[in-house]
Coordinates of C-alpha atoms in Angstrom, one line a residue:
X1 CA 0.0 0.0 0.0
X2 CA 1.3 3.4 -0.9
X3 CA -0.9 5.5 1.4
X4 CA -1.7 5.7 5.1
X5 CA -5.3 6.2 5.8
X6 CA -5.8 8.5 8.8
X7 CA -8.0 6.4 11.0
X8 CA -8.9 3.0 9.8
X9 CA -6.3 1.8 7.3
X10 CA -7.8 -1.5 6.4
X11 CA -4.9 -4.0 6.1
X12 CA -4.0 -6.1 3.1
X13 CA -4.3 -9.9 3.3
X14 CA -1.0 -10.2 1.6
X15 CA 2.0 -11.4 3.6
X16 CA 5.3 -9.6 3.6
X17 CA 7.1 -10.6 0.4
X18 CA 10.6 -10.3 -0.9
X19 CA 9.2 -8.8 -4.1
X20 CA 9.1 -5.2 -3.0
X21 CA 7.9 -4.0 -6.4
X22 CA 4.4 -5.1 -5.5
X23 CA 4.1 -3.3 -2.2
X24 CA 3.1 0.0 -3.7
X25 CA -0.2 -1.4 -4.7
X26 CA -3.1 0.3 -2.9
X27 CA -4.5 -1.6 0.1
X28 CA -8.0 -0.4 -1.0
X29 CA -7.6 -2.4 -4.2
X30 CA -6.3 -5.4 -2.3
X31 CA -9.2 -5.0 0.1
X32 CA -11.7 -5.0 -2.8
X33 CA -10.0 -7.8 -4.6
X34 CA -10.3 -10.1 -1.6
X35 CA -14.0 -9.2 -1.2
X36 CA -13.5 -8.1 2.4
X37 CA -12.8 -11.7 3.5
X38 CA -10.0 -10.4 5.8
X39 CA -12.6 -9.2 8.3
X40 CA -13.9 -12.7 8.7
X41 CA -10.6 -14.5 8.7
X42 CA -9.7 -15.2 12.4
X43 CA -6.0 -15.5 11.6
X44 CA -6.1 -11.9 10.4
X45 CA -7.5 -10.4 13.6
X46 CA -4.2 -9.1 14.9
X47 CA -3.4 -7.4 11.7
X48 CA -6.7 -5.7 11.7
X49 CA -6.3 -4.6 15.3
X50 CA -2.8 -3.2 14.7
X51 CA -3.9 -1.5 11.4
X52 CA -6.9 0.2 12.9
X53 CA -6.1 0.7 16.6
X54 CA -2.3 0.6 16.5
X55 CA -1.3 4.1 15.4
X56 CA -4.1 6.1 13.7
X57 CA -3.4 9.8 12.9
X58 CA -5.5 12.7 14.0
X59 CA -7.4 13.9 10.9
X60 CA -6.4 17.6 11.2
X61 CA -2.9 19.1 11.0
X62 CA -1.5 20.9 14.0
X63 CA -1.2 24.7 14.0
X64 CA 0.2 25.9 17.3
X65 CA -1.0 29.4 18.3
X66 CA -0.2 32.0 20.9
X67 CA -2.1 31.7 24.2
X68 CA -5.6 33.3 24.1
X69 CA -5.6 36.8 25.5
X70 CA -9.3 37.6 24.9
X71 CA -11.9 34.8 24.8
X72 CA -14.3 35.3 21.9
X73 CA -16.3 32.1 21.8
X74 CA -17.7 29.3 24.0
X75 CA -15.1 26.9 22.6
X76 CA -12.3 29.2 23.5
X77 CA -13.7 29.6 27.0
X78 CA -13.8 25.8 27.4
X79 CA -10.3 25.4 26.1
X80 CA -9.1 28.2 28.5
X81 CA -10.7 26.2 31.3
X82 CA -8.9 23.1 30.0
X83 CA -5.5 24.7 29.9
X84 CA -5.9 26.0 33.4
X85 CA -7.0 22.5 34.6
X86 CA -4.0 20.8 33.0
X87 CA -1.6 23.6 33.7
X88 CA -0.2 22.9 30.2
X89 CA 0.8 26.5 29.5
X90 CA 3.9 26.0 31.6
X91 CA 5.1 23.5 29.0
X92 CA 5.2 26.0 26.2
X93 CA 8.7 27.3 25.6
X94 CA 10.1 25.1 28.4
X95 CA 9.5 21.5 27.1
X96 CA 11.1 20.7 23.8
X97 CA 10.6 16.9 23.7
X98 CA 8.4 14.2 25.3
X99 CA 9.0 10.5 25.9
X100 CA 6.3 8.0 27.0
X101 CA 6.1 4.3 27.4
X102 CA 3.0 2.2 28.1
X103 CA 1.0 -1.0 27.6
X104 CA -2.0 -2.0 25.5
X105 CA -4.4 -4.9 25.4
X106 CA -6.4 -5.3 22.1
X107 CA -9.4 -7.6 21.3
X108 CA -11.6 -8.1 18.3
X109 CA -15.3 -8.3 19.1
X110 CA -17.3 -9.1 16.0
X111 CA -21.0 -8.3 15.6
X112 CA -22.6 -9.6 12.4
X113 CA -25.8 -7.7 11.8
X114 CA -28.4 -8.6 9.2
X115 CA -31.6 -7.1 7.7
X116 CA -33.6 -9.1 10.1
X117 CA -32.2 -7.0 13.0
X118 CA -30.6 -10.0 14.6
X119 CA -26.9 -10.1 15.5
X120 CA -24.4 -12.4 16.9
X121 CA -21.4 -11.4 18.9
X122 CA -18.1 -13.2 19.3
X123 CA -14.8 -12.2 21.0
X124 CA -11.3 -13.3 20.2
X125 CA -8.4 -13.8 22.5
X126 CA -7.0 -10.5 23.6
X127 CA -3.5 -9.5 22.5
X128 CA -1.1 -7.7 24.9
X129 CA 1.8 -5.4 24.0
X130 CA 3.8 -2.3 24.7
X131 CA 4.6 0.9 23.0
X132 CA 7.0 3.8 23.2
X133 CA 6.6 7.4 21.9
X134 CA 9.2 10.0 21.2
X135 CA 8.0 13.5 20.3
X136 CA 9.9 16.7 19.5
X137 CA 7.8 19.9 19.7
X138 CA 5.9 20.7 17.6
X139 CA 5.5 18.2 14.7
X140 CA 8.2 15.5 15.0
X141 CA 7.3 12.2 16.5
X142 CA 8.1 8.5 16.4
X143 CA 5.9 5.7 17.7
X144 CA 6.7 2.0 18.0
X145 CA 4.2 -0.6 19.1
X146 CA 4.9 -4.3 19.6
X147 CA 2.1 -6.8 20.1
X148 CA 2.5 -10.6 19.9
X149 CA 5.9 -10.3 18.1
X150 CA 4.4 -7.9 15.5
X151 CA 5.9 -4.4 15.4
X152 CA 4.2 -1.4 13.9
X153 CA 6.1 1.9 13.5
X154 CA 4.8 5.3 12.6
X155 CA 6.5 8.7 12.5
X156 CA 6.7 12.3 11.3
X157 CA 9.8 14.4 10.5
X158 CA 7.7 17.6 10.2
X159 CA 7.4 17.3 6.4
X160 CA 5.9 13.8 5.9
X161 CA 4.1 11.3 8.1
X162 CA 4.5 7.6 7.5
X163 CA 3.9 4.1 8.8
X164 CA 5.6 0.7 8.6
X165 CA 4.1 -2.7 9.1
X166 CA 5.6 -6.1 8.5
X167 CA 2.9 -6.9 5.9
X168 CA 2.8 -3.6 4.0
X169 CA 6.2 -2.1 4.4
X170 CA 6.8 1.6 4.7
X171 CA 4.4 4.1 3.2
X172 CA 3.5 7.8 3.3
X173 CA 0.4 9.2 5.0
X174 CA -2.0 10.9 2.7
X175 CA -3.3 14.2 3.8
X176 CA -0.1 15.9 5.1
X177 CA 1.6 15.8 8.4
X178 CA -0.7 15.3 11.4
X179 CA -0.3 14.4 15.1
X180 CA -0.6 10.9 16.4
X181 CA -4.1 10.4 17.7
X182 CA -2.7 8.9 20.9
X183 CA -1.1 12.2 21.7
X184 CA -4.6 13.7 21.9
X185 CA -5.8 11.0 24.3
X186 CA -4.8 13.2 27.2
X187 CA -1.0 12.6 26.6
X188 CA -0.2 16.0 25.2
X189 CA -2.5 18.7 26.5
X190 CA -0.8 21.4 24.5
X191 CA -1.8 19.7 21.2
X192 CA -5.4 19.1 22.6
X193 CA -5.7 22.8 23.3
X194 CA -4.3 23.8 19.9
X195 CA -6.6 21.6 17.8
X196 CA -9.8 22.3 19.7
X197 CA -9.3 26.1 20.0
X198 CA -11.0 26.5 16.6
X199 CA -13.8 24.0 17.3
X200 CA -17.6 24.7 17.4
X201 CA -19.5 24.4 20.7
X202 CA -22.2 21.7 20.2
X203 CA -23.8 21.9 23.7
X204 CA -23.7 19.6 26.7
X205 CA -23.8 15.9 27.1
X206 CA -23.2 13.4 29.9
X207 CA -20.3 11.1 29.4
X208 CA -18.9 8.6 31.9
X209 CA -21.0 10.1 34.7
X210 CA -19.7 13.5 33.9
X211 CA -21.6 16.5 32.6
X212 CA -19.5 17.6 29.6
X213 CA -19.2 20.4 27.1
X214 CA -18.9 19.0 23.5
X215 CA -16.6 20.7 21.0
X216 CA -16.8 19.6 17.3
X217 CA -14.3 19.7 14.5
X218 CA -15.3 18.9 10.9
X219 CA -12.9 18.5 7.9
X220 CA -13.6 20.8 5.0
X221 CA -13.9 19.6 1.4
X222 CA -10.2 20.4 0.7
X223 CA -9.0 18.2 3.5
X224 CA -11.3 15.4 2.5
X225 CA -10.1 15.5 -1.1
X226 CA -6.5 15.4 0.0
X227 CA -7.1 12.1 1.7
X228 CA -9.2 10.6 -1.1
X229 CA -8.3 8.9 -4.3
X230 CA -9.9 7.3 -7.4
X231 CA -11.0 4.2 -5.4
X232 CA -11.7 5.5 -1.9
X233 CA -13.7 8.8 -1.4
X234 CA -13.8 10.1 2.2
X235 CA -17.2 11.7 2.4
X236 CA -17.0 13.2 5.9
X237 CA -14.9 13.2 9.0
X238 CA -16.0 14.6 12.3
X239 CA -14.2 14.8 15.6
X240 CA -15.9 15.6 19.0
X241 CA -14.1 16.2 22.3
X242 CA -16.0 16.0 25.6
X243 CA -14.6 18.2 28.3
X244 CA -15.8 17.8 31.9
X245 CA -17.7 20.7 33.3
X246 CA -16.4 19.8 36.8
X247 CA -12.7 19.3 36.2
X248 CA -12.2 20.9 32.8
X249 CA -10.3 17.9 31.6
X250 CA -10.9 16.0 28.3
X251 CA -12.7 12.8 29.3
X252 CA -13.8 11.4 25.9
X253 CA -12.6 11.8 22.3
X254 CA -14.7 10.5 19.4
X255 CA -14.2 10.7 15.7
X256 CA -16.2 9.2 12.9
X257 CA -15.8 9.1 9.1
X258 CA -17.7 7.7 6.2
X259 CA -15.8 6.3 3.2
X260 CA -17.2 5.4 -0.2
X261 CA -15.2 2.6 -2.0
X262 CA -15.8 1.6 -5.6
X263 CA -13.7 0.0 -8.2
X264 CA -14.6 0.0 -11.9
X265 CA -17.5 -2.3 -12.7
X266 CA -18.6 -2.8 -9.1
X267 CA -21.3 -1.4 -6.8
X268 CA -20.2 1.2 -4.3
X269 CA -19.6 0.0 -0.7
X270 CA -19.6 2.3 2.3
X271 CA -17.6 2.0 5.4
X272 CA -18.5 4.0 8.5
X273 CA -15.7 4.1 11.1
X274 CA -16.4 5.4 14.6
X275 CA -13.6 5.5 17.2
X276 CA -14.4 6.5 20.8
X277 CA -11.8 6.8 23.5
X278 CA -12.4 7.2 27.2
X279 CA -9.6 9.2 28.8
X280 CA -9.0 8.9 32.6
X281 CA -6.5 8.6 35.4
X282 CA -5.0 12.1 35.2
X283 CA -1.9 12.5 37.2
X284 CA 0.6 15.4 37.6
X285 CA 3.9 15.1 35.7
X286 CA 6.1 18.0 36.5
X287 CA 3.0 20.0 37.4
X288 CA 1.0 19.2 34.3
X289 CA -2.0 16.9 34.3
X290 CA -1.5 13.9 32.0
X291 CA -3.9 11.0 31.3
X292 CA -2.4 7.7 32.3
X293 CA -5.0 5.2 31.1
X294 CA -8.1 4.8 28.9
X295 CA -10.2 2.6 26.7
X296 CA -10.8 2.9 22.9
X297 CA -13.6 1.2 20.9
X298 CA -13.8 1.1 17.1
X299 CA -16.9 0.2 15.3
X300 CA -16.7 -0.6 11.5
X301 CA -20.0 -0.8 9.7
X302 CA -20.1 -1.9 6.1
X303 CA -23.1 -1.3 3.9
X304 CA -24.0 -0.8 0.3
X305 CA -26.1 -2.1 -2.6
X306 CA -24.2 -5.4 -2.9
X307 CA -24.3 -6.2 0.9
X308 CA -27.4 -8.4 0.6
X309 CA -27.5 -9.5 4.2
X310 CA -27.7 -5.9 5.5
X311 CA -25.1 -4.0 7.4
X312 CA -22.1 -5.9 8.7
X313 CA -20.4 -4.7 11.8
X314 CA -17.0 -5.4 13.4
X315 CA -16.0 -4.0 16.8
X316 CA -12.5 -3.7 18.2
X317 CA -11.5 -2.7 21.7
X318 CA -8.3 -1.5 23.4
X319 CA -7.3 -0.6 26.9
X320 CA -4.1 1.3 27.4
X321 CA -1.9 2.6 30.3
X322 CA 1.0 4.9 30.5
X323 CA 3.9 3.6 32.7
X324 CA 6.2 6.6 32.4
X325 CA 6.4 10.0 30.8
X326 CA 9.4 12.3 30.7
X327 CA 9.8 15.8 29.4
X328 CA 13.0 17.1 27.7
X329 CA 14.6 13.8 26.7
X330 CA 18.5 14.0 26.8
X331 CA 20.1 13.3 23.5
X332 CA 16.9 13.3 21.4
X333 CA 17.6 15.1 18.1
X334 CA 16.0 15.6 14.7
X335 CA 18.0 12.7 13.4
X336 CA 15.9 10.4 15.4
X337 CA 12.9 11.2 13.2
X338 CA 14.3 10.5 9.8
X339 CA 11.9 8.4 7.8
X340 CA 12.8 5.0 6.3
X341 CA 14.6 5.0 2.9
X342 CA 11.5 3.9 1.0
X343 CA 9.5 6.9 2.4
X344 CA 12.3 9.4 1.7
X345 CA 12.4 8.1 -1.9
X346 CA 8.6 8.3 -2.4
X347 CA 8.5 11.8 -0.8
X348 CA 11.4 12.9 -3.1
X349 CA 9.6 11.5 -6.2
X350 CA 6.4 13.3 -5.3
X351 CA 8.2 16.5 -4.7
X352 CA 9.8 16.3 -8.1
X353 CA 6.5 15.6 -9.7
X354 CA 5.0 18.6 -8.0
X355 CA 7.8 20.9 -9.1
X356 CA 7.6 19.6 -12.7
X357 CA 3.8 20.3 -12.7
X358 CA 4.5 23.9 -11.7
X359 CA 6.7 24.5 -14.7
X360 CA 4.4 23.0 -17.3

């Protein structure tokens, strides 16, 4: 696969091959070619979990701004409350890098729904693993996750975001550089404040026994087009953050997107992906409140004209904990975030194509 989908990059059923000339083939086309059988192949559960839950990117790029002096909207008031509750402003200008290490437990929970409104639910054996994250403010990061001897790596050098899996190799993220979604799960409050400062206030909702304010972010047509291609068209992508009225902290993060997939001569198929993360166990790290645990649930719903049995649903769950987090890591430099050779070559080729187009 030559692209990294931002939230739910559905994995290819192909094993890692010595023939690297074939790895540039789009996973969407592999996905269609195999008629989605991967989602019902028990041996592929771990690949699906790692592809979807392992290292998704946040859908929006990061644009750090100066601290608010005058509050002009409800969303800005809520974010100002959040920055005060986390005390994250003290990190700005003082913290240059972050290191975090933690554990995960993932499980596939399938729900097969039909037009008769009946469903069956099965759960697979959970998979446990660990991860490490290095981050250099503002837009360089490297994430490594190991689960059951499978290692997934993702990163950004500030110019390009990428990911590497044993079965797909290294590939560039489509849609520009973006932060790792895990950083917004209470791990980096500065990023949370930056991305939600431009959100829309959607009202109040009770989440996890907390009265919360809801802030909504929606991708515009340009951002959606940047992440679409001739086979997969992302129709919408919405992110909602729920901030506790009592504590001011982010307690739930949810994003959902709808993708239309169609290859020549086939009926369109739609995939709705909803990922919700409960964020909890905030503790002070050098005076800043950082979330140390949480649970994420992803629901994938497939429907379309050729899905005769009605919508088909797969659900995945993850619990995660942070064991340690350190600010200003000694010895961490920009050289630690250099992408793999395949990514550098692909990025260089794309840059040359772009420059050539300008001179035509």
